[in-house]
PDB file of C-alpha atoms in Angstrom:
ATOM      1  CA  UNK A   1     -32.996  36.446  36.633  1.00  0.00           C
ATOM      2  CA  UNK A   2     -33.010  33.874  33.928  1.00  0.00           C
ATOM      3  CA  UNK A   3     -29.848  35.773  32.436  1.00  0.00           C
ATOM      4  CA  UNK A   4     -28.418  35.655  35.937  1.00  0.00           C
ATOM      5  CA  UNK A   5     -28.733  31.842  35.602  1.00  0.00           C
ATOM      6  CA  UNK A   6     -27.710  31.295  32.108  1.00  0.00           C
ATOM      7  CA  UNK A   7     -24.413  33.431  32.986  1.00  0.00           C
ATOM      8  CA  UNK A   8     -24.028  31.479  35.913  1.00  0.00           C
ATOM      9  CA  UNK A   9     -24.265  28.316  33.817  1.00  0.00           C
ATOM     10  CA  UNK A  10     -21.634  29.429  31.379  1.00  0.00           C
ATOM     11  CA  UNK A  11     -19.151  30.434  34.586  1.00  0.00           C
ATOM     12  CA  UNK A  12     -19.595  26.883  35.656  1.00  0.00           C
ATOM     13  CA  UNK A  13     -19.321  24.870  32.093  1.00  0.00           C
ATOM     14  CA  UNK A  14     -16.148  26.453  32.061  1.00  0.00           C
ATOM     15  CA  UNK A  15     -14.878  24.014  34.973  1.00  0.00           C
ATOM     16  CA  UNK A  16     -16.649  21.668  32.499  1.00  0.00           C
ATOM     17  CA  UNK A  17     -13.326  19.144  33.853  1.00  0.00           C
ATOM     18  CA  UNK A  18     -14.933  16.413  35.938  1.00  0.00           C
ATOM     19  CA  UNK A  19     -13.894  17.417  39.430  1.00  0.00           C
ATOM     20  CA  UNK A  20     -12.600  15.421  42.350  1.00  0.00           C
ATOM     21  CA  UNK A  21     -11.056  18.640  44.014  1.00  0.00           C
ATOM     22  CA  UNK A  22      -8.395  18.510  46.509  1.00  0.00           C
ATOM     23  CA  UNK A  23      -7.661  22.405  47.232  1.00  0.00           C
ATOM     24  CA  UNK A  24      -9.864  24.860  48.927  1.00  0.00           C
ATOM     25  CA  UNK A  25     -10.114  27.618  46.747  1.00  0.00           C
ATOM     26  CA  UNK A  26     -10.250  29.894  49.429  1.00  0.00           C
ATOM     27  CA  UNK A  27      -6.684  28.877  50.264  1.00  0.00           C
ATOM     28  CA  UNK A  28      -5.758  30.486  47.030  1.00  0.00           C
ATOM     29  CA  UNK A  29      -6.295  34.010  47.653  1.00  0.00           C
ATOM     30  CA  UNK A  30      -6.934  36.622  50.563  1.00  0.00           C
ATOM     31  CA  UNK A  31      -9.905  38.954  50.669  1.00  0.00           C
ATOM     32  CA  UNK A  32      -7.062  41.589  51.018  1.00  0.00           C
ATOM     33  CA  UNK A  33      -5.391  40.484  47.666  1.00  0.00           C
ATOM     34  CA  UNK A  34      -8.800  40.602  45.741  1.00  0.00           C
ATOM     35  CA  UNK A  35      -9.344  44.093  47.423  1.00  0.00           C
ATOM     36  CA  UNK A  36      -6.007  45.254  45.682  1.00  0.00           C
ATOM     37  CA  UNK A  37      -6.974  43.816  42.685  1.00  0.00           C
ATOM     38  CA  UNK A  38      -9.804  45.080  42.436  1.00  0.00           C
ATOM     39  CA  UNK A  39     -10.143  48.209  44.550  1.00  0.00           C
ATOM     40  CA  UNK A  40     -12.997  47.543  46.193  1.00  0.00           C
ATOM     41  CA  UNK A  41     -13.877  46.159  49.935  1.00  0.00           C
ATOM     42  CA  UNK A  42     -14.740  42.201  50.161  1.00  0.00           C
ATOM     43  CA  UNK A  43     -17.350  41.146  51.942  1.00  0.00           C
ATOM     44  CA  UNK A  44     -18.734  37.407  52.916  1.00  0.00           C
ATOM     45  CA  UNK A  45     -15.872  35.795  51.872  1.00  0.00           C
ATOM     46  CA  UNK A  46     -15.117  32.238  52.390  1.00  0.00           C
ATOM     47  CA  UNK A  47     -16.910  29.038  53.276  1.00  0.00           C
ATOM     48  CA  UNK A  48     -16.184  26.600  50.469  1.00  0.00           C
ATOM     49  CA  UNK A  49     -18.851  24.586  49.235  1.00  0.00           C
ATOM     50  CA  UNK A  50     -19.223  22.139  46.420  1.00  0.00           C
ATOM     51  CA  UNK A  51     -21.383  22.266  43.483  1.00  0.00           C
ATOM     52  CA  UNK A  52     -21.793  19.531  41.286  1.00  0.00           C
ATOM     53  CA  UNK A  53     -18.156  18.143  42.296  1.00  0.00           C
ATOM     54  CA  UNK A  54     -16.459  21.615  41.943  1.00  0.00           C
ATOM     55  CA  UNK A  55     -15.178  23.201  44.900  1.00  0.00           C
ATOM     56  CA  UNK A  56     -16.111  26.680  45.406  1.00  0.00           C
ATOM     57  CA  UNK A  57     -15.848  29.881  47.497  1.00  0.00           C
ATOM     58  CA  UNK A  58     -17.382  33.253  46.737  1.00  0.00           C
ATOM     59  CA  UNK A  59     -17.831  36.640  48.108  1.00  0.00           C
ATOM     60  CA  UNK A  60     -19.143  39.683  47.243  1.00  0.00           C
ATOM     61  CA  UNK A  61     -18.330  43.378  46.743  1.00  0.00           C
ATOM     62  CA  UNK A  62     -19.743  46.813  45.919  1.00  0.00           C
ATOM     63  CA  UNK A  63     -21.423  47.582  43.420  1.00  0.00           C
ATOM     64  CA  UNK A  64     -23.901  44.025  43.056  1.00  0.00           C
ATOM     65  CA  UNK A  65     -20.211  42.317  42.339  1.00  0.00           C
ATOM     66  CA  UNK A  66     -20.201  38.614  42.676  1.00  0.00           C
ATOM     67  CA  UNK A  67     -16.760  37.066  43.239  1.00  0.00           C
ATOM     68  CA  UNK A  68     -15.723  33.320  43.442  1.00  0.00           C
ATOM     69  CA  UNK A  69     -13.214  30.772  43.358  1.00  0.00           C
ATOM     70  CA  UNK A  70     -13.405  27.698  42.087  1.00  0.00           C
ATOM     71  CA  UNK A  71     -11.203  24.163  42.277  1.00  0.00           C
ATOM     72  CA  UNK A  72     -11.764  21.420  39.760  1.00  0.00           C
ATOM     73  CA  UNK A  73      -9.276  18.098  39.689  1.00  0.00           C
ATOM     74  CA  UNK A  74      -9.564  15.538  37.201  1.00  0.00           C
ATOM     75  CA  UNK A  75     -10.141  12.195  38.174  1.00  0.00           C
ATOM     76  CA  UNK A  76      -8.090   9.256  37.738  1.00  0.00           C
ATOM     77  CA  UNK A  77      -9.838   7.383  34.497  1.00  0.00           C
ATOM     78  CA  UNK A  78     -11.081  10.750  32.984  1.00  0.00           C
ATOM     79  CA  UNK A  79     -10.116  10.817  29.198  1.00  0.00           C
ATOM     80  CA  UNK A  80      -7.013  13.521  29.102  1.00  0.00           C
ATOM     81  CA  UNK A  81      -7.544  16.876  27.498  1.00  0.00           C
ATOM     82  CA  UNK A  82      -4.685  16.896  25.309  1.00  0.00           C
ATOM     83  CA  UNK A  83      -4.403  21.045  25.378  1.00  0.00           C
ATOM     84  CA  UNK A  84      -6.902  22.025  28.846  1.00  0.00           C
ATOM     85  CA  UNK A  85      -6.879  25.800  28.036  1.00  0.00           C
ATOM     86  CA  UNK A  86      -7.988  25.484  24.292  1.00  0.00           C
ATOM     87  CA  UNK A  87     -11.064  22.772  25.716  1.00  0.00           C
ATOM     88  CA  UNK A  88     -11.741  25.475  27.997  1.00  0.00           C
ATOM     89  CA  UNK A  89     -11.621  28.763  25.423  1.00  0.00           C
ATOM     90  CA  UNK A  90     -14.071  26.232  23.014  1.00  0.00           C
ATOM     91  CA  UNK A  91     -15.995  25.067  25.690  1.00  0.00           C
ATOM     92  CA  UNK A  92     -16.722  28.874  26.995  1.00  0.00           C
ATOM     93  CA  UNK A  93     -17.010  30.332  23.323  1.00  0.00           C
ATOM     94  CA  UNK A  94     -19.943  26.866  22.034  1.00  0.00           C
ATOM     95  CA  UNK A  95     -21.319  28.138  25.487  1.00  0.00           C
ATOM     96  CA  UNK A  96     -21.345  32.416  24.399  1.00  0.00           C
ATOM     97  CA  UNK A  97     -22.637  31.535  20.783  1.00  0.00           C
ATOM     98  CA  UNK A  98     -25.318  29.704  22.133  1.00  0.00           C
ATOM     99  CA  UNK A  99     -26.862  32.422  24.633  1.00  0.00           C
ATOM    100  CA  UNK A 100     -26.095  34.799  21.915  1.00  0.00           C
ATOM    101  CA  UNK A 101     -23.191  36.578  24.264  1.00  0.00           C
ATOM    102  CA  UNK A 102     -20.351  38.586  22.788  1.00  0.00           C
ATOM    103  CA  UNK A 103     -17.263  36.890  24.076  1.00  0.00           C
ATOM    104  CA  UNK A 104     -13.451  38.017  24.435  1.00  0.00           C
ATOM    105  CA  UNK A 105     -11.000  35.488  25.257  1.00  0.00           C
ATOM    106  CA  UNK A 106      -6.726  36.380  26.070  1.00  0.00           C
ATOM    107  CA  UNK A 107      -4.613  33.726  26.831  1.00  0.00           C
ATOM    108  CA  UNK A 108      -1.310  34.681  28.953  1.00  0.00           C
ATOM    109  CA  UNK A 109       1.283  32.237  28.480  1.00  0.00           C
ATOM    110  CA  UNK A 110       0.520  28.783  28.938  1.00  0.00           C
ATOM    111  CA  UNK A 111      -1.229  28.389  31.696  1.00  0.00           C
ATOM    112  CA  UNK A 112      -3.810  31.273  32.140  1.00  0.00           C
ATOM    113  CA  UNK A 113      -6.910  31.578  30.299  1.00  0.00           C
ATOM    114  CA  UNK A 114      -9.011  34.881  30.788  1.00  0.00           C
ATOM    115  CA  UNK A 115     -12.430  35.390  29.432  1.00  0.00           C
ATOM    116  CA  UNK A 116     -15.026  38.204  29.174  1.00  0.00           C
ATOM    117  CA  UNK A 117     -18.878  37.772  28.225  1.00  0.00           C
ATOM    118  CA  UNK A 118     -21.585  40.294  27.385  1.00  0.00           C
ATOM    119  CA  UNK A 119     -24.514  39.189  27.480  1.00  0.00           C
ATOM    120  CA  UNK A 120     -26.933  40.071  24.003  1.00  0.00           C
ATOM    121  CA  UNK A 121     -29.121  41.779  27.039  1.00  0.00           C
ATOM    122  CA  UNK A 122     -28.712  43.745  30.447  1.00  0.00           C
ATOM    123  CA  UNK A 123     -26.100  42.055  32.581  1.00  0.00           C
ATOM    124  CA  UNK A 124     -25.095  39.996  34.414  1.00  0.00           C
ATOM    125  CA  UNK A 125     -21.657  40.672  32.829  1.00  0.00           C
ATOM    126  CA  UNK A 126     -18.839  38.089  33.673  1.00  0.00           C
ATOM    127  CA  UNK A 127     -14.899  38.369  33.741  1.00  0.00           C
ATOM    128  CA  UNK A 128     -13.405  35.471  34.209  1.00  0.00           C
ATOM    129  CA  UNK A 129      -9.412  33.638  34.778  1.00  0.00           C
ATOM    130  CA  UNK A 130      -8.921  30.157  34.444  1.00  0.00           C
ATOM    131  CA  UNK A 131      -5.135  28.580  35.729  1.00  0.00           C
ATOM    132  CA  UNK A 132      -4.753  24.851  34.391  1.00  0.00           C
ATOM    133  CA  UNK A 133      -1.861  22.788  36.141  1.00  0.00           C
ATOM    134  CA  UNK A 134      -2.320  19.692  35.265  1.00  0.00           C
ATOM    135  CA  UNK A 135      -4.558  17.514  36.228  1.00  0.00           C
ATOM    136  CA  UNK A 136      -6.151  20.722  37.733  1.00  0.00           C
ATOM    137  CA  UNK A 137      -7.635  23.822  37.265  1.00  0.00           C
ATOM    138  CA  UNK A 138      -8.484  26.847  39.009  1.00  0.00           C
ATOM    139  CA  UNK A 139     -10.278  29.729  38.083  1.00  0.00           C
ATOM    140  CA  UNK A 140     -11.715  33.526  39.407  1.00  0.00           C
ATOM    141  CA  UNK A 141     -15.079  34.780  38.499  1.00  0.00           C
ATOM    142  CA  UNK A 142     -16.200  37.966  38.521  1.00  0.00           C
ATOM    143  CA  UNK A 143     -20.398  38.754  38.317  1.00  0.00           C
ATOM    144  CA  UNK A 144     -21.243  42.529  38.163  1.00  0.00           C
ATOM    145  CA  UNK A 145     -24.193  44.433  37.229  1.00  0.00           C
ATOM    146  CA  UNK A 146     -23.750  46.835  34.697  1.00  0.00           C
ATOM    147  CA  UNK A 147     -21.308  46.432  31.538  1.00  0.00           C
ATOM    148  CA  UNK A 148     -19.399  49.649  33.187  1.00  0.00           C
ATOM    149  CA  UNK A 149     -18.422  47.842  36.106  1.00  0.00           C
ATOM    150  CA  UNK A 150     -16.880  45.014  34.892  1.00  0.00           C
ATOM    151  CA  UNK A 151     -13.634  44.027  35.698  1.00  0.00           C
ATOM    152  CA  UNK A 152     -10.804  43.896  33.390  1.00  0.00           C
ATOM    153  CA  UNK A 153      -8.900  40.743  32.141  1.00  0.00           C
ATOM    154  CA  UNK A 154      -5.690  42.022  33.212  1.00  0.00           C
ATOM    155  CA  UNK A 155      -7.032  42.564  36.536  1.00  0.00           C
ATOM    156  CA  UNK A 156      -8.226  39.455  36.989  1.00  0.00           C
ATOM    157  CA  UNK A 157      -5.517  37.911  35.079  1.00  0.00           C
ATOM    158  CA  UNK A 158      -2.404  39.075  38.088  1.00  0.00           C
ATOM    159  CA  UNK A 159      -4.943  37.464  40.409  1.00  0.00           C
ATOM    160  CA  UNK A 160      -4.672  34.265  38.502  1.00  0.00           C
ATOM    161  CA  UNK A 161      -0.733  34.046  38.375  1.00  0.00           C
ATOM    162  CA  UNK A 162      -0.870  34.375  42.358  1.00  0.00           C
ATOM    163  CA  UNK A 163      -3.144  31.101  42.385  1.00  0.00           C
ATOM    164  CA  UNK A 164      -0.982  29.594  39.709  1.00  0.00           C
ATOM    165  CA  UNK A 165       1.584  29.263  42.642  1.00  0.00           C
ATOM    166  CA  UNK A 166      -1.078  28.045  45.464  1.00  0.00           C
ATOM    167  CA  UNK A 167      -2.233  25.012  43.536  1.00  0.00           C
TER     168      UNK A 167
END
């Protein structure tokens, strides 16, 4: 469990952006896309919440899979991030090194920042796509069990080009 959290941690610290959000991440994709995506049946989708100023929605899936959405808008005053996705890849790598987690990071264009991380022990392992449009950012998660299950980053990352357009 304490790997659960320490995952969990790093999926947040990448939204590491203070957040003021304005979109409901569920808005930004259907449980019917992420079923495409992904192949497999969504369940429990929906109901945005907030944590820690981050707007969030999450569902879940076969296999123990953990999904979730997540909407983070800068606020006025905030110092600017002069290049959001490479804050983000060093913020998610300082965040890897120091659990010990192998990390794998692809960048698609410039707007989409996609992210894998194994953990140095049994799972949870995390996929992850992060869509910065200035002054926000939005990003996909995906939690799963076992190493074989994860999702890939070009999965994820056709997911993130469809909420690169709802944001």
């Amino acid at each position: 469990m304490n790997r659960f959290i320490v995952v969990f941690a790093f999926f947040l610290l990448a939204c590491s952006l203070p957040a003021s959000a304005l979109v409901d991440p569920c808005s930004l994709l259907t449980p019917a896309e992420i079923e495409g995506a992904l192949g497999v049946k969504v369940s429990g989708f929906g109901g945005s919440s907030q944590i820690g100023g981050t707007q969030t929605c999450g569902g879940s899936a076969a296999k123990r899979m953990s999904i979730m959405l997540m909407v983070v808008t800068q606020k006025p005053g905030d110092p600017k991030v002069a290049d959001p996705l490479g804050f983000l890849e060093d913020q998610s790598r300082q965040s890897a090194k120091r659990i010990g987690a192998q990390m794998d990071v692809k960048r698609f264009g410039s707007s989409i920042l996609c992210t894998t991380l194994i953990p140095p022990k049994q799972g949870p392992y995390s996929t992850q796509c992060m869509v910065v449009k200035a002054p926000s950012m939005a990003s996909i998660g995906i939690l799963v069990a076992t190493q074989q299950d994860m999702v890939s980053m070009d999965k994820l990352q056709s997911l993130a080009v469809k909420m690169a357009g709802r944001f």
